[in-house]
Amino acid sequence: MNKPLGVTVIRHIVDSQRLHPEATGDLSGLLNELIVAGKTISAEVNMAGLADILGMSGKTNIQGEKVQKLDEFANNTIKKRMARCGYLCVMTSEEEDDAIPVEDGYEGKYTLAFDPLDGSTNIDVNVNIGTIFSVHRRRTKWGQGSREDMLQKGRDQVAAGYILYGSSTMLVFTTGEGVQGFTLDPSVGEFYLSHPDIRTPVRSKYLSVNEGNRNYWPENIRRYIDALKEKDKEKGRPCSCRYIGSLVADFHRNLIAGGIFIYPRDNKNPDKPYGKLRLLYEAAPLAMLIEQAGGRAITDDGINILDIEPNSLHQRVPLIIGSKLDVDEAQGYLG
Ligand code: AHM
Ligand code: MG
């Protein structure tokens, strides 16, 4: 018997677009361009460990090209490709202080916020990292976009997702109609639908938190995390602890298996009073994904991440994200 043909991500995007006769195809085009950037980064990530062996760890590689650090490479790849894709009016990257303009003459109707390689401390040690992205419709009417276009609530995202460079490369994204997961077949360079309509379990199997910060957490967070570690058969507790230190990888595991990721505010670093994670290109896109998959995302004072009106491009936000019933329970501790 013939095996059914796999659904490629492009096929999926085109089929989804058909359900919206009013669609212009711009969002599909934008996603396609991002996917190409993701595949380019994936190929480079896979070669990273060979850099020394192939004599590419110095300043130049065997082609005589300057070797970039992986995070720099990822940032440049997305920036350059997306600046002239024709669908964007402005971008923001974790790697750049200011908003990034698109090329003159290529202005489009969307904005893009991205973390080119999330999990930066894991880059050099062969542990999972990923690219996170968030797309909004522009607010201004034409021309180059501005900060006003970038500073929009997570609730108004039109698409969000990530590409995870792990044992396989996976693309997980939503356009507000559920969450779909695709796995890259490197032999043909194509993403195939491998995880249709992802729903996250309502209870957490895993707890992901940096316990090293415990002494610096507020008391209510300590009590809540202790509760997650207490025996409770009905709630499937104690949760097992799993913490990679790459938000995107911790999130992905929890999305599939059921889990709760917590990065609360702490008093360790006075210059980071709201924890470490950024709203526009870390918390908000993952919050859209988790809601679409049946979970929840809130701050450590109980505000829905998607309802926060951003006031700066690199704003940080305390994050509690994951299985619905456990996030509901957190709310009780937060008052
Ligand atoms: P990055 O985007 O520079 O990698 O920083 C964010 C990362 C997250 O991926 C991860 O969840 C967190 O920082 C880990 O922080 P910590 O080492 O404090 O636990
Ligand atoms: Mg990051």
Coordinates of C-alpha atoms and ligand atoms in Angstrom, one line a residue:
M1 CA 0.0 0.0 0.0
N2 CA 1.2 3.5 -0.8
K3 CA 2.1 5.6 2.2
P4 CA 0.0 8.8 2.3
L5 CA 1.9 11.9 1.2
G6 CA 3.1 14.0 4.1
V7 CA 1.5 17.5 4.4
T8 CA 4.2 20.1 4.0
V9 CA 4.1 23.3 5.9
I10 CA 3.6 25.3 2.6
R11 CA 0.6 23.0 1.7
H12 CA -0.8 23.6 5.1
I13 CA -0.4 27.3 4.9
V14 CA -2.0 27.4 1.4
D15 CA -4.9 25.2 2.5
S16 CA -5.5 27.4 5.6
Q17 CA -5.5 30.5 3.4
R18 CA -8.2 29.0 1.2
L19 CA -10.6 29.0 4.2
H20 CA -10.3 32.8 4.1
P21 CA -11.3 34.1 0.7
E22 CA -10.6 37.6 1.8
A23 CA -6.9 36.8 2.5
T24 CA -4.4 38.5 0.3
G25 CA -1.7 35.9 0.8
D26 CA 0.6 38.4 2.6
L27 CA 0.7 36.5 5.9
S28 CA 1.3 33.2 4.0
G29 CA 4.2 34.9 2.2
L30 CA 5.6 36.3 5.4
L31 CA 5.5 32.8 7.1
N32 CA 7.1 31.2 4.0
E33 CA 10.0 33.7 4.2
L34 CA 10.5 33.1 7.9
I35 CA 10.5 29.4 7.3
V36 CA 13.4 29.8 4.8
A37 CA 15.3 31.8 7.3
G38 CA 14.6 29.1 10.0
K39 CA 15.9 26.4 7.7
T40 CA 19.1 28.4 7.0
I41 CA 19.7 28.8 10.7
S42 CA 19.0 25.1 11.3
A43 CA 21.6 24.1 8.8
E44 CA 24.2 26.4 10.5
V45 CA 23.3 25.2 14.0
N46 CA 23.8 21.6 12.8
M47 CA 27.3 22.5 11.6
A48 CA 28.2 24.4 14.8
G49 CA 30.0 21.6 16.5
L50 CA 32.1 20.9 13.4
A51 CA 33.5 24.4 13.2
D52 CA 36.7 23.5 15.0
I53 CA 37.3 20.3 13.1
L54 CA 36.8 22.0 9.7
G55 CA 39.1 24.8 10.7
M56 CA 36.3 27.4 10.9
S57 CA 36.6 28.5 14.5
G58 CA 39.0 31.3 13.7
K59 CA 37.9 34.5 12.1
T60 CA 37.6 33.0 8.6
N61 CA 36.2 29.7 7.3
I62 CA 37.6 27.6 4.5
Q63 CA 35.8 29.7 1.9
G64 CA 37.7 32.7 3.3
E65 CA 34.4 34.1 4.8
K66 CA 34.3 35.7 8.2
V67 CA 32.7 33.3 10.6
Q68 CA 29.9 34.8 12.7
K69 CA 28.8 33.7 16.1
L70 CA 25.6 31.6 15.8
D71 CA 23.4 34.2 17.5
E72 CA 24.8 36.9 15.2
F73 CA 24.3 34.6 12.2
A74 CA 20.7 33.9 13.2
N75 CA 19.9 37.6 13.7
N76 CA 21.5 38.6 10.4
T77 CA 19.7 35.8 8.5
I78 CA 16.3 36.8 9.7
K79 CA 16.9 40.5 9.4
K80 CA 18.3 40.5 5.9
R81 CA 15.7 38.1 4.5
M82 CA 12.7 39.8 6.2
A83 CA 13.8 43.4 5.5
R84 CA 13.0 42.8 1.8
C85 CA 10.3 40.3 1.9
G86 CA 7.7 43.0 1.2
Y87 CA 5.3 42.0 3.9
L88 CA 6.8 43.9 6.9
C89 CA 7.0 47.6 7.9
V90 CA 9.3 47.2 10.9
M91 CA 11.0 44.6 13.1
T92 CA 12.4 44.1 16.6
S93 CA 15.1 41.7 17.5
E94 CA 16.4 40.7 20.9
E95 CA 19.8 41.4 19.5
E96 CA 19.2 45.0 18.5
D97 CA 18.5 48.0 20.8
D98 CA 16.3 49.9 18.3
A99 CA 13.5 48.9 16.0
I100 CA 14.8 47.6 12.6
P101 CA 13.6 49.4 9.5
V102 CA 12.7 47.4 6.3
E103 CA 14.2 48.3 3.0
D104 CA 12.8 51.3 1.3
G105 CA 10.2 50.3 -1.3
Y106 CA 9.5 47.0 0.5
E107 CA 7.1 48.2 3.2
G108 CA 4.2 45.9 3.9
K109 CA 1.4 45.6 6.4
Y110 CA 2.9 43.5 9.2
T111 CA 5.4 43.8 12.0
L112 CA 7.8 41.1 13.3
A113 CA 9.4 40.7 16.7
F114 CA 11.9 37.9 17.1
D115 CA 14.4 36.3 19.4
P116 CA 16.9 34.9 16.8
L117 CA 18.4 32.3 19.1
D118 CA 16.7 31.9 22.4
G119 CA 18.7 30.0 25.1
S120 CA 22.0 31.8 24.4
T121 CA 23.8 30.2 27.3
N122 CA 23.2 26.8 25.6
I123 CA 24.5 27.8 22.2
D124 CA 28.1 26.6 22.8
V125 CA 27.2 23.4 24.6
N126 CA 25.1 21.6 22.1
V127 CA 21.8 22.0 24.0
N128 CA 18.5 22.9 22.4
I129 CA 18.0 26.5 21.3
G130 CA 15.3 28.1 19.1
T131 CA 14.0 31.1 17.2
I132 CA 10.8 32.7 18.6
F133 CA 8.6 35.0 16.5
S134 CA 5.5 37.2 16.8
V135 CA 3.6 38.9 14.0
H136 CA 1.2 41.9 14.3
R137 CA -0.7 43.9 11.8
R138 CA 0.7 47.4 11.6
R139 CA -1.1 50.4 13.2
T140 CA 0.2 53.2 11.1
K141 CA -1.1 53.4 7.5
W142 CA 1.9 53.3 5.2
G143 CA 5.7 53.8 4.8
Q144 CA 8.2 52.6 7.3
G145 CA 6.7 51.3 10.5
S146 CA 7.5 52.8 13.9
R147 CA 7.7 51.9 17.6
E148 CA 3.9 52.5 17.7
D149 CA 3.5 49.6 15.3
M150 CA 5.8 47.4 17.4
L151 CA 4.3 48.2 20.8
Q152 CA 1.1 46.1 20.6
K153 CA -0.6 43.7 23.0
G154 CA 0.0 40.0 22.6
R155 CA -3.8 39.6 22.2
D156 CA -3.5 41.4 18.8
Q157 CA -0.9 39.0 17.4
V158 CA -1.9 37.5 14.0
A159 CA 0.7 34.7 14.2
A160 CA 3.2 33.4 16.7
G161 CA 5.6 30.5 16.9
Y162 CA 9.0 29.1 17.1
I163 CA 11.6 26.9 15.4
L164 CA 13.3 24.6 17.8
Y165 CA 16.8 23.3 16.9
G166 CA 16.7 20.0 18.8
S167 CA 17.2 16.3 18.1
S168 CA 15.1 17.3 15.1
T169 CA 14.3 20.8 13.9
M170 CA 10.6 21.6 14.6
L171 CA 8.4 24.5 13.6
V172 CA 5.4 25.1 15.9
F173 CA 3.1 28.0 15.1
T174 CA -0.4 29.4 15.3
T175 CA -2.4 31.9 13.3
G176 CA -5.2 31.9 15.9
E177 CA -6.8 28.6 14.7
G178 CA -5.0 26.1 16.9
V179 CA -1.4 25.1 17.1
Q180 CA 0.4 23.0 14.5
G181 CA 3.8 21.3 14.7
F182 CA 6.0 20.4 11.8
T183 CA 9.2 18.4 11.7
L184 CA 12.0 19.2 9.2
D185 CA 13.1 16.3 7.0
P186 CA 16.7 17.4 6.4
S187 CA 17.1 15.0 3.5
V188 CA 14.6 17.0 1.4
G189 CA 14.7 20.3 3.3
E190 CA 10.9 20.3 4.0
F191 CA 8.8 20.7 7.1
Y192 CA 6.1 18.1 7.4
L193 CA 3.1 18.2 9.6
S194 CA 3.9 15.9 12.5
H195 CA 1.9 17.3 15.4
P196 CA -1.5 18.5 14.1
D197 CA -3.8 20.5 16.5
I198 CA -1.6 20.3 19.5
R199 CA -3.5 20.4 22.8
T200 CA -1.5 20.7 26.0
P201 CA -2.5 18.5 29.0
V202 CA -4.6 20.4 31.6
R203 CA -2.3 19.2 34.4
S204 CA 1.5 19.5 34.6
K205 CA 3.8 16.6 34.6
Y206 CA 6.8 18.9 34.7
L207 CA 7.9 22.0 36.7
S208 CA 10.4 24.2 35.0
V209 CA 12.0 26.9 37.1
N210 CA 15.5 28.1 38.0
E211 CA 15.7 26.8 41.6
G212 CA 19.0 28.7 42.0
N213 CA 16.9 31.8 42.4
R214 CA 14.7 30.5 45.2
N215 CA 16.2 32.7 47.9
Y216 CA 15.4 35.8 45.8
W217 CA 11.7 34.9 45.0
P218 CA 8.7 36.5 46.7
E219 CA 7.2 34.4 49.5
N220 CA 4.0 33.5 47.6
I221 CA 5.9 32.1 44.6
R222 CA 8.0 29.9 47.0
R223 CA 4.8 28.6 48.5
Y224 CA 3.2 27.9 45.1
I225 CA 6.3 26.1 43.9
D226 CA 6.4 24.0 47.0
A227 CA 2.8 23.0 46.4
L228 CA 3.8 21.7 42.9
K229 CA 6.3 19.5 44.6
E230 CA 3.9 18.1 47.2
K231 CA 2.3 14.7 46.8
D232 CA -1.2 14.9 45.5
K233 CA -2.4 11.9 43.5
E234 CA -5.4 13.7 41.9
K235 CA -3.2 16.5 40.5
G236 CA -0.5 14.1 39.4
R237 CA 2.0 15.5 41.9
P238 CA 4.7 15.9 42.8
C239 CA 5.7 17.4 39.4
S240 CA 9.1 16.3 38.1
C241 CA 11.6 19.1 37.7
R242 CA 12.9 19.8 34.2
Y243 CA 14.9 23.0 33.4
I244 CA 17.0 23.3 30.3
G245 CA 17.5 27.1 30.5
S246 CA 16.2 27.6 27.0
L247 CA 12.7 29.0 27.4
V248 CA 11.7 27.7 23.9
A249 CA 12.9 24.2 24.6
D250 CA 11.4 24.1 28.1
F251 CA 8.1 25.4 26.7
H252 CA 8.1 22.9 23.9
R253 CA 8.5 19.9 26.2
N254 CA 5.8 21.2 28.6
L255 CA 3.4 22.0 25.7
I256 CA 3.6 18.4 24.5
A257 CA 3.9 16.6 27.8
G258 CA 2.1 19.0 30.2
G259 CA 4.1 21.3 32.4
I260 CA 4.5 24.7 34.0
F261 CA 7.3 27.1 33.3
I262 CA 7.9 29.8 35.9
Y263 CA 10.3 32.8 35.7
P264 CA 9.0 35.1 38.4
R265 CA 10.4 38.5 39.4
D266 CA 13.2 38.2 42.0
N267 CA 15.4 40.5 44.0
K268 CA 18.7 39.1 42.7
N269 CA 19.4 41.8 40.1
P270 CA 18.2 45.3 40.9
D271 CA 18.4 46.1 37.2
K272 CA 15.9 43.3 36.3
P273 CA 13.1 43.9 38.8
Y274 CA 10.6 42.0 36.6
G275 CA 12.6 38.8 36.0
K276 CA 14.5 38.0 32.9
L277 CA 12.1 37.3 30.0
R278 CA 11.0 39.8 27.4
L279 CA 7.4 40.5 26.6
L280 CA 7.4 41.1 22.9
Y281 CA 9.4 38.2 21.5
E282 CA 9.4 35.6 24.3
A283 CA 6.4 35.8 26.6
A284 CA 3.7 37.1 24.3
P285 CA 4.2 34.7 21.4
L286 CA 4.4 31.7 23.7
A287 CA 1.3 33.0 25.5
M288 CA -0.6 33.0 22.3
L289 CA 0.6 29.4 21.5
I290 CA -0.3 28.1 25.0
E291 CA -3.8 29.7 24.9
Q292 CA -4.4 28.2 21.5
A293 CA -3.4 24.8 22.9
G294 CA -5.7 25.1 25.9
G295 CA -3.2 26.4 28.5
R296 CA -2.7 29.8 30.1
A297 CA 0.0 32.4 30.7
I298 CA 0.0 35.1 33.4
T299 CA 2.4 37.3 35.2
D300 CA 3.3 36.7 38.9
D301 CA 0.6 39.2 39.8
G302 CA -2.0 37.3 37.9
I303 CA -2.3 39.5 34.8
N304 CA -2.9 37.7 31.5
I305 CA 0.3 38.1 29.4
L306 CA -1.7 38.7 26.3
D307 CA -3.4 41.8 27.9
I308 CA -0.2 43.7 28.7
E309 CA 0.1 46.9 26.8
P310 CA 3.9 47.1 26.1
N311 CA 5.7 50.3 26.8
S312 CA 9.2 49.5 25.5
L313 CA 10.7 47.1 22.9
H314 CA 12.7 45.0 25.4
Q315 CA 10.3 45.2 28.3
R316 CA 10.7 42.3 30.8
V317 CA 7.9 40.4 32.3
P318 CA 7.5 37.8 35.1
L319 CA 6.1 34.6 33.5
I320 CA 4.0 31.7 34.6
I321 CA 3.0 29.6 31.6
G322 CA 1.7 26.1 31.0
S323 CA -1.1 23.7 31.9
K324 CA -4.4 25.4 32.6
L325 CA -5.4 24.0 35.9
D326 CA -1.9 24.6 37.4
V327 CA -1.9 28.2 36.2
D328 CA -5.4 28.7 37.6
E329 CA -4.1 27.4 40.9
A330 CA -1.2 29.8 40.8
Q331 CA -3.7 32.7 40.7
G332 CA -4.9 31.6 44.2
Y333 CA -1.4 32.1 45.6
L334 CA -0.8 35.4 43.9
G335 CA -3.9 37.1 45.4
Ligands
AHM1 P1 18.3 34.6 26.0 O1 17.2 35.0 25.1 O2 19.4 35.6 26.0 O3 18.8 33.2 25.8 O4 17.7 34.7 27.6 C1 16.6 34.1 27.9 C2 16.8 32.7 28.5 C3 15.6 31.8 28.4 O5 15.7 31.1 27.2 C4 15.7 31.0 29.6 O6 14.5 30.5 30.0 C5 16.3 31.9 30.6 O7 17.0 32.9 29.9 C6 17.2 31.2 31.5 O8 17.6 32.1 32.5 P2 18.4 31.6 33.8 O9 19.8 31.2 33.3 O10 18.4 32.8 34.7 O11 17.6 30.5 34.4
MG2 MG 15.6 34.6 24.6

